[in-house]
PDB file of C-alpha atoms in Angstrom:
ATOM      1  CA  MET A 174      -6.546  26.228   2.444  1.00 85.00           C
ATOM      2  CA  GLN A 175      -3.467  24.531   1.435  1.00 92.00           C
ATOM      3  CA  ILE A 176      -3.317  20.843   1.481  1.00 95.00           C
ATOM      4  CA  SER A 177      -0.036  18.700   0.763  1.00 96.00           C
ATOM      5  CA  PHE A 178       0.401  14.955   1.021  1.00 97.00           C
ATOM      6  CA  ALA A 179       2.717  11.818   0.190  1.00 98.00           C
ATOM      7  CA  THR A 180       1.904   8.431   0.064  1.00 97.00           C
ATOM      8  CA  ALA A 181       4.031   5.385  -0.492  1.00 96.00           C
ATOM      9  CA  PRO A 182       3.510   1.548  -0.948  1.00 95.00           C
ATOM     10  CA  GLY A 183       4.797  -0.732   1.599  1.00 94.00           C
ATOM     11  CA  HIS A 184       6.907  -2.398  -0.969  1.00 88.00           C
ATOM     12  CA  PRO A 185       8.196  -1.505  -4.400  1.00 85.00           C
ATOM     13  CA  GLY A 186       6.193  -3.184  -7.071  1.00 82.00           C
ATOM     14  CA  ARG A 187       3.254  -3.966  -4.871  1.00 87.00           C
ATOM     15  CA  PRO A 188      -0.065  -1.863  -5.326  1.00 91.00           C
ATOM     16  CA  ASN A 189      -0.438   1.078  -2.859  1.00 95.00           C
ATOM     17  CA  GLU A 190      -3.751   0.202  -1.025  1.00 96.00           C
ATOM     18  CA  ASP A 191      -3.917   3.862   0.454  1.00 97.00           C
ATOM     19  CA  LEU A 192      -5.747   6.602  -1.174  1.00 98.00           C
ATOM     20  CA  VAL A 193      -5.886  10.521  -0.401  1.00 98.00           C
ATOM     21  CA  LEU A 194      -8.547  12.670  -2.177  1.00 98.00           C
ATOM     22  CA  ALA A 195      -9.196  16.412  -1.569  1.00 96.00           C
ATOM     23  CA  GLY A 196     -11.495  19.101  -2.483  1.00 94.00           C
ATOM     24  CA  PRO A 197     -11.822  22.774  -1.690  1.00 91.00           C
ATOM     25  CA  ASP A 198     -13.084  22.293   1.826  1.00 94.00           C
ATOM     26  CA  THR A 199     -12.498  18.442   2.367  1.00 96.00           C
ATOM     27  CA  VAL A 200      -9.492  16.015   2.649  1.00 98.00           C
ATOM     28  CA  LEU A 201      -9.953  12.158   2.983  1.00 98.00           C
ATOM     29  CA  VAL A 202      -7.660   9.276   3.562  1.00 98.00           C
ATOM     30  CA  LEU A 203      -8.451   5.789   3.091  1.00 98.00           C
ATOM     31  CA  ASP A 204      -6.360   2.724   4.216  1.00 97.00           C
ATOM     32  CA  GLY A 205      -7.184  -0.404   2.588  1.00 95.00           C
ATOM     33  CA  ALA A 206      -7.066  -3.777   4.393  1.00 88.00           C
ATOM     34  CA  GLY A 207      -3.857  -5.695   3.431  1.00 77.00           C
ATOM     35  CA  LEU A 208      -4.326  -9.305   3.214  1.00 76.00           C
ATOM     36  CA  PRO A 209      -1.825 -12.216   3.008  1.00 70.00           C
ATOM     37  CA  ASP A 210      -0.703 -13.257  -0.577  1.00 75.00           C
ATOM     38  CA  GLY A 211      -3.111 -15.547  -2.227  1.00 75.00           C
ATOM     39  CA  THR A 212      -5.990 -14.863   0.228  1.00 79.00           C
ATOM     40  CA  ALA A 213      -9.362 -15.355  -1.577  1.00 83.00           C
ATOM     41  CA  THR A 214     -11.654 -12.131  -1.030  1.00 87.00           C
ATOM     42  CA  GLY A 215     -14.746 -12.916  -2.770  1.00 88.00           C
ATOM     43  CA  CYS A 216     -14.414  -9.818  -4.626  1.00 91.00           C
ATOM     44  CA  ALA A 217     -13.780  -9.708  -8.470  1.00 90.00           C
ATOM     45  CA  HIS A 218     -12.147  -6.342  -8.017  1.00 93.00           C
ATOM     46  CA  GLY A 219      -9.492  -6.342  -5.241  1.00 91.00           C
ATOM     47  CA  VAL A 220      -8.898  -3.965  -2.388  1.00 93.00           C
ATOM     48  CA  PRO A 221      -7.210  -1.051  -4.543  1.00 94.00           C
ATOM     49  CA  TRP A 222     -10.329  -1.150  -6.710  1.00 95.00           C
ATOM     50  CA  PHE A 223     -12.567  -1.040  -3.514  1.00 96.00           C
ATOM     51  CA  VAL A 224     -10.478   1.816  -2.010  1.00 97.00           C
ATOM     52  CA  ARG A 225     -10.643   4.138  -4.987  1.00 98.00           C
ATOM     53  CA  THR A 226     -14.254   3.294  -5.475  1.00 98.00           C
ATOM     54  CA  LEU A 227     -15.341   4.025  -1.777  1.00 98.00           C
ATOM     55  CA  GLY A 228     -13.212   7.318  -1.744  1.00 98.00           C
ATOM     56  CA  THR A 229     -14.668   8.571  -4.742  1.00 98.00           C
ATOM     57  CA  GLU A 230     -18.139   8.085  -3.575  1.00 98.00           C
ATOM     58  CA  LEU A 231     -17.240   9.490  -0.134  1.00 98.00           C
ATOM     59  CA  LEU A 232     -15.643  12.495  -1.577  1.00 98.00           C
ATOM     60  CA  HIS A 233     -18.639  13.226  -3.706  1.00 97.00           C
ATOM     61  CA  ARG A 234     -21.130  13.289  -0.640  1.00 97.00           C
ATOM     62  CA  ALA A 235     -18.784  14.890   1.665  1.00 97.00           C
ATOM     63  CA  LEU A 236     -18.327  17.953  -0.648  1.00 96.00           C
ATOM     64  CA  ASP A 237     -21.956  18.780  -0.309  1.00 90.00           C
ATOM     65  CA  GLY A 238     -21.482  20.118   3.188  1.00 89.00           C
ATOM     66  CA  THR A 239     -25.007  19.687   4.534  1.00 91.00           C
ATOM     67  CA  ARG A 240     -25.199  16.061   5.781  1.00 94.00           C
ATOM     68  CA  PRO A 241     -23.337  14.490   8.662  1.00 97.00           C
ATOM     69  CA  LEU A 242     -19.980  12.652   7.848  1.00 98.00           C
ATOM     70  CA  ALA A 243     -21.188   9.430   9.131  1.00 98.00           C
ATOM     71  CA  ASP A 244     -24.327   9.685   6.941  1.00 98.00           C
ATOM     72  CA  CYS A 245     -22.132  10.488   3.828  1.00 98.00           C
ATOM     73  CA  LEU A 246     -19.627   7.441   4.679  1.00 98.00           C
ATOM     74  CA  ALA A 247     -22.869   5.127   5.187  1.00 98.00           C
ATOM     75  CA  ASP A 248     -24.273   6.135   1.801  1.00 98.00           C
ATOM     76  CA  ALA A 249     -20.689   5.790   0.199  1.00 98.00           C
ATOM     77  CA  LEU A 250     -20.562   2.352   1.458  1.00 98.00           C
ATOM     78  CA  ALA A 251     -23.926   1.437   0.106  1.00 97.00           C
ATOM     79  CA  ALA A 252     -23.014   2.800  -3.248  1.00 97.00           C
ATOM     80  CA  THR A 253     -19.805   1.049  -3.212  1.00 97.00           C
ATOM     81  CA  ALA A 254     -21.542  -2.307  -2.457  1.00 95.00           C
ATOM     82  CA  ARG A 255     -23.845  -1.767  -5.402  1.00 95.00           C
ATOM     83  CA  HIS A 256     -20.880  -1.164  -7.788  1.00 95.00           C
ATOM     84  CA  HIS A 257     -19.420  -4.696  -6.799  1.00 94.00           C
ATOM     85  CA  GLY A 258     -21.928  -6.504  -8.867  1.00 87.00           C
ATOM     86  CA  PRO A 259     -23.294 -10.049  -8.808  1.00 89.00           C
ATOM     87  CA  ALA A 260     -19.704 -11.648  -9.303  1.00 89.00           C
ATOM     88  CA  CYS A 261     -18.696 -10.560  -5.790  1.00 94.00           C
ATOM     89  CA  ASP A 262     -19.510 -12.404  -2.726  1.00 92.00           C
ATOM     90  CA  LEU A 263     -19.801  -9.474  -0.133  1.00 91.00           C
ATOM     91  CA  ALA A 264     -20.663 -12.044   2.771  1.00 87.00           C
ATOM     92  CA  HIS A 265     -17.126 -13.558   2.331  1.00 88.00           C
ATOM     93  CA  PRO A 266     -15.164 -12.897   5.629  1.00 82.00           C
ATOM     94  CA  MET A 267     -12.039 -11.316   3.638  1.00 86.00           C
ATOM     95  CA  THR A 268     -14.285  -9.157   1.546  1.00 90.00           C
ATOM     96  CA  PRO A 269     -12.429  -5.772   0.914  1.00 93.00           C
ATOM     97  CA  THR A 270     -12.374  -3.148   3.759  1.00 94.00           C
ATOM     98  CA  ALA A 271     -10.922  -0.064   4.594  1.00 97.00           C
ATOM     99  CA  ALA A 272      -9.943   2.472   7.277  1.00 97.00           C
ATOM    100  CA  VAL A 273     -11.208   5.950   6.907  1.00 98.00           C
ATOM    101  CA  ALA A 274      -9.781   9.617   7.992  1.00 98.00           C
ATOM    102  CA  LEU A 275     -11.796  12.465   7.064  1.00 98.00           C
ATOM    103  CA  LEU A 276     -11.952  16.339   7.679  1.00 98.00           C
ATOM    104  CA  ARG A 277     -14.201  18.867   6.176  1.00 97.00           C
ATOM    105  CA  ARG A 278     -14.853  22.642   6.682  1.00 96.00           C
ATOM    106  CA  THR A 279     -18.633  23.720   6.958  1.00 92.00           C
ATOM    107  CA  GLU A 280     -19.018  27.478   7.437  1.00 86.00           C
ATOM    108  CA  ASP A 281     -17.262  28.019  10.657  1.00 93.00           C
ATOM    109  CA  ARG A 282     -16.806  24.565  11.881  1.00 96.00           C
ATOM    110  CA  ALA A 283     -14.103  21.725  11.233  1.00 97.00           C
ATOM    111  CA  GLN A 284     -15.775  18.509  11.255  1.00 97.00           C
ATOM    112  CA  TRP A 285     -13.893  15.123  11.338  1.00 98.00           C
ATOM    113  CA  LEU A 286     -14.545  11.250  11.251  1.00 98.00           C
ATOM    114  CA  VAL A 287     -12.219   8.307  11.806  1.00 98.00           C
ATOM    115  CA  LEU A 288     -12.988   4.693  11.418  1.00 97.00           C
ATOM    116  CA  ALA A 289     -10.577   2.028  12.178  1.00 94.00           C
ATOM    117  CA  ASP A 290      -6.945   2.345  12.513  1.00 91.00           C
ATOM    118  CA  SER A 291      -6.289   5.973  11.192  1.00 95.00           C
ATOM    119  CA  THR A 292      -5.474   9.346  12.776  1.00 97.00           C
ATOM    120  CA  VAL A 293      -6.530  12.804  12.405  1.00 98.00           C
ATOM    121  CA  LEU A 294      -4.421  15.432  14.243  1.00 98.00           C
ATOM    122  CA  LEU A 295      -5.802  18.955  15.099  1.00 98.00           C
ATOM    123  CA  ASP A 296      -3.625  21.747  16.285  1.00 97.00           C
ATOM    124  CA  LEU A 297      -5.711  23.869  18.535  1.00 97.00           C
ATOM    125  CA  PRO A 298      -4.998  26.662  20.957  1.00 95.00           C
ATOM    126  CA  ASP A 299      -5.731  24.432  23.774  1.00 94.00           C
ATOM    127  CA  GLY A 300      -3.354  21.994  22.543  1.00 95.00           C
ATOM    128  CA  LEU A 301      -2.938  19.039  19.843  1.00 97.00           C
ATOM    129  CA  ARG A 302      -5.766  16.607  19.808  1.00 97.00           C
ATOM    130  CA  ALA A 303      -5.023  13.281  18.423  1.00 97.00           C
ATOM    131  CA  VAL A 304      -8.190  11.330  17.234  1.00 97.00           C
ATOM    132  CA  SER A 305      -7.180   7.768  16.726  1.00 94.00           C
ATOM    133  CA  ASP A 306      -9.325   4.693  16.444  1.00 91.00           C
ATOM    134  CA  HIS A 307      -7.440   1.927  18.223  1.00 88.00           C
ATOM    135  CA  ARG A 308      -9.894  -0.631  18.509  1.00 87.00           C
ATOM    136  CA  VAL A 309      -8.494  -2.693  15.658  1.00 82.00           C
ATOM    137  CA  GLY A 310      -5.137  -2.777  17.591  1.00 79.00           C
ATOM    138  CA  GLU A 311      -6.995  -3.569  20.664  1.00 82.00           C
ATOM    139  CA  VAL A 312      -8.808  -6.609  19.423  1.00 79.00           C
ATOM    140  CA  THR A 313      -5.611  -7.714  17.399  1.00 75.00           C
ATOM    141  CA  ASP A 314      -3.452  -7.635  20.899  1.00 78.00           C
ATOM    142  CA  ARG A 315      -6.103  -9.736  22.644  1.00 79.00           C
ATOM    143  CA  GLN A 316      -6.094 -12.300  19.725  1.00 71.00           C
ATOM    144  CA  LEU A 317      -2.249 -12.246  19.871  1.00 71.00           C
ATOM    145  CA  ARG A 318      -2.525 -13.419  23.504  1.00 77.00           C
ATOM    146  CA  ASP A 319      -5.352 -15.813  23.046  1.00 77.00           C
ATOM    147  CA  LEU A 320      -3.756 -17.497  19.960  1.00 75.00           C
ATOM    148  CA  ALA A 321      -0.075 -17.320  21.302  1.00 76.00           C
ATOM    149  CA  HIS A 322       0.058 -21.046  21.640  1.00 77.00           C
ATOM    150  CA  ARG A 323      -1.107 -21.666  18.095  1.00 79.00           C
ATOM    151  CA  LEU A 324       1.296 -19.124  16.660  1.00 75.00           C
ATOM    152  CA  GLU A 325       4.243 -20.227  18.254  1.00 80.00           C
ATOM    153  CA  GLY A 326       6.917 -21.702  15.754  1.00 78.00           C
ATOM    154  CA  LEU A 327       4.647 -20.807  12.744  1.00 80.00           C
ATOM    155  CA  PRO A 328       6.482 -19.319   9.673  1.00 83.00           C
ATOM    156  CA  ALA A 329       5.607 -15.801   9.297  1.00 75.00           C
ATOM    157  CA  ALA A 330       3.148 -15.997   6.451  1.00 75.00           C
ATOM    158  CA  ASP A 331       1.098 -18.617   8.415  1.00 80.00           C
ATOM    159  CA  ARG A 332       1.188 -16.374  11.478  1.00 76.00           C
ATOM    160  CA  ARG A 333      -0.205 -13.652   9.412  1.00 76.00           C
ATOM    161  CA  THR A 334      -3.138 -15.714   7.807  1.00 78.00           C
ATOM    162  CA  LEU A 335      -4.228 -17.117  11.121  1.00 81.00           C
ATOM    163  CA  LEU A 336      -4.324 -13.510  12.774  1.00 77.00           C
ATOM    164  CA  ALA A 337      -6.317 -12.204   9.651  1.00 76.00           C
ATOM    165  CA  ASP A 338      -8.983 -15.077   9.835  1.00 78.00           C
ATOM    166  CA  ALA A 339      -9.222 -13.972  13.779  1.00 79.00           C
ATOM    167  CA  GLN A 340      -9.263 -10.374  12.670  1.00 77.00           C
ATOM    168  CA  ARG A 341     -12.064 -10.628  10.226  1.00 78.00           C
ATOM    169  CA  GLN A 342     -14.085 -12.720  12.592  1.00 82.00           C
ATOM    170  CA  ALA A 343     -13.954  -9.717  14.995  1.00 83.00           C
ATOM    171  CA  MET A 344     -14.937  -7.237  12.152  1.00 84.00           C
ATOM    172  CA  ASN A 345     -18.089  -5.005  12.799  1.00 87.00           C
ATOM    173  CA  THR A 346     -19.305  -6.788  15.664  1.00 88.00           C
ATOM    174  CA  PRO A 347     -20.102  -5.210  19.075  1.00 88.00           C
ATOM    175  CA  ASP A 348     -17.243  -6.851  20.950  1.00 85.00           C
ATOM    176  CA  GLY A 349     -14.643  -6.254  18.007  1.00 86.00           C
ATOM    177  CA  TYR A 350     -13.995  -3.341  15.866  1.00 89.00           C
ATOM    178  CA  TRP A 351     -15.525  -1.516  13.089  1.00 93.00           C
ATOM    179  CA  VAL A 352     -14.298  -0.854   9.746  1.00 95.00           C
ATOM    180  CA  ALA A 353     -15.565   0.537   6.285  1.00 96.00           C
ATOM    181  CA  GLY A 354     -16.720  -2.636   4.449  1.00 94.00           C
ATOM    182  CA  PRO A 355     -20.050  -4.201   2.963  1.00 92.00           C
ATOM    183  CA  ASP A 356     -22.043  -2.957   6.041  1.00 93.00           C
ATOM    184  CA  PRO A 357     -23.078   0.652   5.722  1.00 96.00           C
ATOM    185  CA  ALA A 358     -24.186   0.601   9.450  1.00 95.00           C
ATOM    186  CA  ALA A 359     -20.423   0.461  10.606  1.00 96.00           C
ATOM    187  CA  ALA A 360     -20.188   4.317   9.415  1.00 98.00           C
ATOM    188  CA  HIS A 361     -22.388   5.019  12.614  1.00 97.00           C
ATOM    189  CA  HIS A 362     -19.383   3.675  15.063  1.00 96.00           C
ATOM    190  CA  ALA A 363     -16.830   5.973  13.626  1.00 97.00           C
ATOM    191  CA  LEU A 364     -15.289   8.465  15.885  1.00 97.00           C
ATOM    192  CA  THR A 365     -16.514  12.037  15.036  1.00 98.00           C
ATOM    193  CA  GLY A 366     -16.473  15.463  16.268  1.00 97.00           C
ATOM    194  CA  THR A 367     -16.039  19.248  15.501  1.00 97.00           C
ATOM    195  CA  ALA A 368     -14.117  22.428  16.413  1.00 96.00           C
ATOM    196  CA  PRO A 369     -14.028  26.071  15.542  1.00 96.00           C
ATOM    197  CA  TRP A 370     -12.467  26.517  12.157  1.00 95.00           C
ATOM    198  CA  PRO A 371     -10.818  29.704  13.134  1.00 95.00           C
ATOM    199  CA  ASP A 372      -8.987  28.063  16.105  1.00 96.00           C
ATOM    200  CA  LEU A 373      -7.487  25.391  13.737  1.00 97.00           C
ATOM    201  CA  ARG A 374      -3.808  25.938  12.997  1.00 96.00           C
ATOM    202  CA  SER A 375      -3.252  23.011  11.326  1.00 97.00           C
ATOM    203  CA  ALA A 376      -4.329  19.497  10.666  1.00 98.00           C
ATOM    204  CA  ALA A 377      -3.154  16.100   9.584  1.00 98.00           C
ATOM    205  CA  LEU A 378      -4.738  12.843   8.511  1.00 98.00           C
ATOM    206  CA  LEU A 379      -2.362   9.508   8.770  1.00 98.00           C
ATOM    207  CA  THR A 380      -2.642   5.935   7.917  1.00 97.00           C
ATOM    208  CA  ASP A 381      -1.515   3.583  10.407  1.00 95.00           C
ATOM    209  CA  GLY A 382       1.562   3.264   8.137  1.00 96.00           C
ATOM    210  CA  ALA A 383       2.580   6.832   8.729  1.00 98.00           C
ATOM    211  CA  ALA A 384       1.747   6.963  12.399  1.00 97.00           C
ATOM    212  CA  ARG A 385       3.930   3.933  13.274  1.00 97.00           C
ATOM    213  CA  PRO A 386       6.756   6.260  14.856  1.00 98.00           C
ATOM    214  CA  VAL A 387       3.884   7.175  17.448  1.00 97.00           C
ATOM    215  CA  ASP A 388       1.792   4.299  17.698  1.00 94.00           C
ATOM    216  CA  ASP A 389       3.631   1.268  17.085  1.00 94.00           C
ATOM    217  CA  PHE A 390       7.345   2.458  17.767  1.00 97.00           C
ATOM    218  CA  ALA A 391       7.033   4.889  20.552  1.00 97.00           C
ATOM    219  CA  THR A 392       9.863   6.920  19.235  1.00 97.00           C
ATOM    220  CA  THR A 393       8.180  10.159  19.266  1.00 97.00           C
ATOM    221  CA  ASP A 394       5.153  11.815  20.128  1.00 97.00           C
ATOM    222  CA  TRP A 395       2.249  13.421  18.392  1.00 97.00           C
ATOM    223  CA  PRO A 396       3.675  17.078  18.748  1.00 97.00           C
ATOM    224  CA  THR A 397       6.955  16.231  17.517  1.00 97.00           C
ATOM    225  CA  LEU A 398       5.566  14.266  14.279  1.00 98.00           C
ATOM    226  CA  LEU A 399       3.245  17.158  13.692  1.00 97.00           C
ATOM    227  CA  THR A 400       6.367  19.549  13.666  1.00 97.00           C
ATOM    228  CA  LEU A 401       8.097  17.237  11.291  1.00 97.00           C
ATOM    229  CA  LEU A 402       5.254  17.272   8.979  1.00 97.00           C
ATOM    230  CA  GLN A 403       4.917  21.304   9.201  1.00 96.00           C
ATOM    231  CA  ASP A 404       8.834  21.809   8.852  1.00 97.00           C
ATOM    232  CA  THR A 405       9.906  19.382   6.257  1.00 97.00           C
ATOM    233  CA  GLY A 406       6.399  18.054   4.638  1.00 97.00           C
ATOM    234  CA  PRO A 407       4.632  14.706   4.693  1.00 98.00           C
ATOM    235  CA  GLN A 408       7.123  12.834   2.464  1.00 98.00           C
ATOM    236  CA  SER A 409       9.817  13.239   5.216  1.00 98.00           C
ATOM    237  CA  LEU A 410       7.598  11.715   7.674  1.00 98.00           C
ATOM    238  CA  ILE A 411       7.289   8.530   5.309  1.00 98.00           C
ATOM    239  CA  ASP A 412      10.845   8.576   4.852  1.00 97.00           C
ATOM    240  CA  HIS A 413      11.533   8.748   8.747  1.00 98.00           C
ATOM    241  CA  THR A 414       9.244   5.863   9.108  1.00 98.00           C
ATOM    242  CA  ARG A 415      11.031   3.784   6.688  1.00 97.00           C
ATOM    243  CA  THR A 416      14.184   4.615   8.288  1.00 97.00           C
ATOM    244  CA  LEU A 417      12.972   3.175  11.493  1.00 97.00           C
ATOM    245  CA  GLU A 418      11.538   0.238   9.871  1.00 97.00           C
ATOM    246  CA  HIS A 419      14.951  -0.844   8.297  1.00 96.00           C
ATOM    247  CA  THR A 420      16.673  -0.659  11.695  1.00 96.00           C
ATOM    248  CA  ASP A 421      14.433  -3.616  12.818  1.00 96.00           C
ATOM    249  CA  PRO A 422      14.105  -5.922   9.830  1.00 94.00           C
ATOM    250  CA  HIS A 423      13.287  -8.991  11.771  1.00 91.00           C
ATOM    251  CA  HIS A 424      10.533  -7.361  13.927  1.00 91.00           C
ATOM    252  CA  THR A 425      12.234  -8.049  17.297  1.00 92.00           C
ATOM    253  CA  ARG A 426      12.248  -4.530  18.431  1.00 95.00           C
ATOM    254  CA  TRP A 427       8.994  -3.695  17.347  1.00 92.00           C
ATOM    255  CA  PRO A 428       7.035  -7.103  16.751  1.00 85.00           C
ATOM    256  CA  ARG A 429       4.710  -6.414  13.762  1.00 85.00           C
ATOM    257  CA  THR A 430       3.308  -8.633  10.925  1.00 77.00           C
ATOM    258  CA  LYS A 431       4.733  -6.458   8.247  1.00 86.00           C
ATOM    259  CA  THR A 432       8.423  -4.827   7.720  1.00 91.00           C
ATOM    260  CA  HIS A 433       6.754  -1.998   5.779  1.00 94.00           C
ATOM    261  CA  ASP A 434       3.243  -0.942   5.531  1.00 94.00           C
ATOM    262  CA  ASP A 435       1.678   1.406   3.058  1.00 96.00           C
ATOM    263  CA  ALA A 436       1.908   4.977   4.479  1.00 97.00           C
ATOM    264  CA  THR A 437       0.091   8.183   3.534  1.00 98.00           C
ATOM    265  CA  ALA A 438       0.235  11.550   5.400  1.00 98.00           C
ATOM    266  CA  ALA A 439      -1.826  14.607   4.475  1.00 98.00           C
ATOM    267  CA  LEU A 440      -1.207  17.890   6.146  1.00 98.00           C
ATOM    268  CA  LEU A 441      -3.829  20.774   5.962  1.00 97.00           C
ATOM    269  CA  ARG A 442      -2.943  24.502   6.616  1.00 94.00           C
ATOM    270  CA  PRO A 443      -6.382  26.343   6.950  1.00 89.00           C
ATOM    271  CA  HIS A 444      -4.676  29.905   6.516  1.00 72.00           C
ATOM    272  CA  GLN A 445      -2.464  31.528   4.055  1.00 51.00           C
ATOM    273  CA  THR A 446       1.241  32.055   5.096  1.00 45.00           C
ATOM    274  CA  LYS A 447       2.537  35.439   4.214  1.00 42.00           C
ATOM    275  CA  GLU A 448       4.948  33.544   1.690  1.00 42.00           C
ATOM    276  CA  THR A 449       1.972  31.727   0.202  1.00 38.00           C
ATOM    277  CA  ALA A 450      -0.201  34.945  -0.119  1.00 36.00           C
ATOM    278  CA  SER A 451       2.696  36.810  -1.723  1.00 34.00           C
ATOM    279  CA  GLN A 452       3.036  34.420  -4.619  1.00 34.00           C
TER     280      GLN A 452
END
């Protein structure tokens, strides 16, 4: 199995809150939930630490290959909560969280898990399957409508803070959305599924920052995006996304809270190509 990836922060000099990790039969991508500058989180460590800790705990469990991925994520969340320690307030509404995309081979099956706004693409004989968890975006869109009168005329930073507060109130609730955070129960609200491993031609895992050309900008579709990944590699997708973002610096064509977002794309090729096999 061949895995290639690229990841980039939304802005130079700022920490990249995405993470990609891989093992012989497993690849995962995490996207830490960015917050407005100066936001108190109740955590002594910060979002990058949370993402690295959760990713390491999750990969360790997923590599075992014997337990359902949702159980692996639940255990990893519980372990990460223990790593926080007494200096962290996990009941704080802004405590660090992350979106998760995970793909694993177990014998003759490809298993996947998606929680919060990430995407897994599966190239199968019956067509391309895109597994995307849009619950976060659906809640945000509803809140934008409900808060429109309060958001009007506010500076961008204040708008983002108000929306972040509203988002967190809906986090990990039945009428809201589910994300990897302090509550292990959120893992069992992830989207999961399987497909025959021999049928899988290729697969991709994307954070929402890398999926923008399809999900946010609608300038392309999933088959075209996957072809770009396959032909020119994950970095080219990130470069393409940045080019689109630069054409709309004031967010007029594509309304969004950030001009650029952390972006990560991982491409998985299950079978060796002739070129790879000859090396």
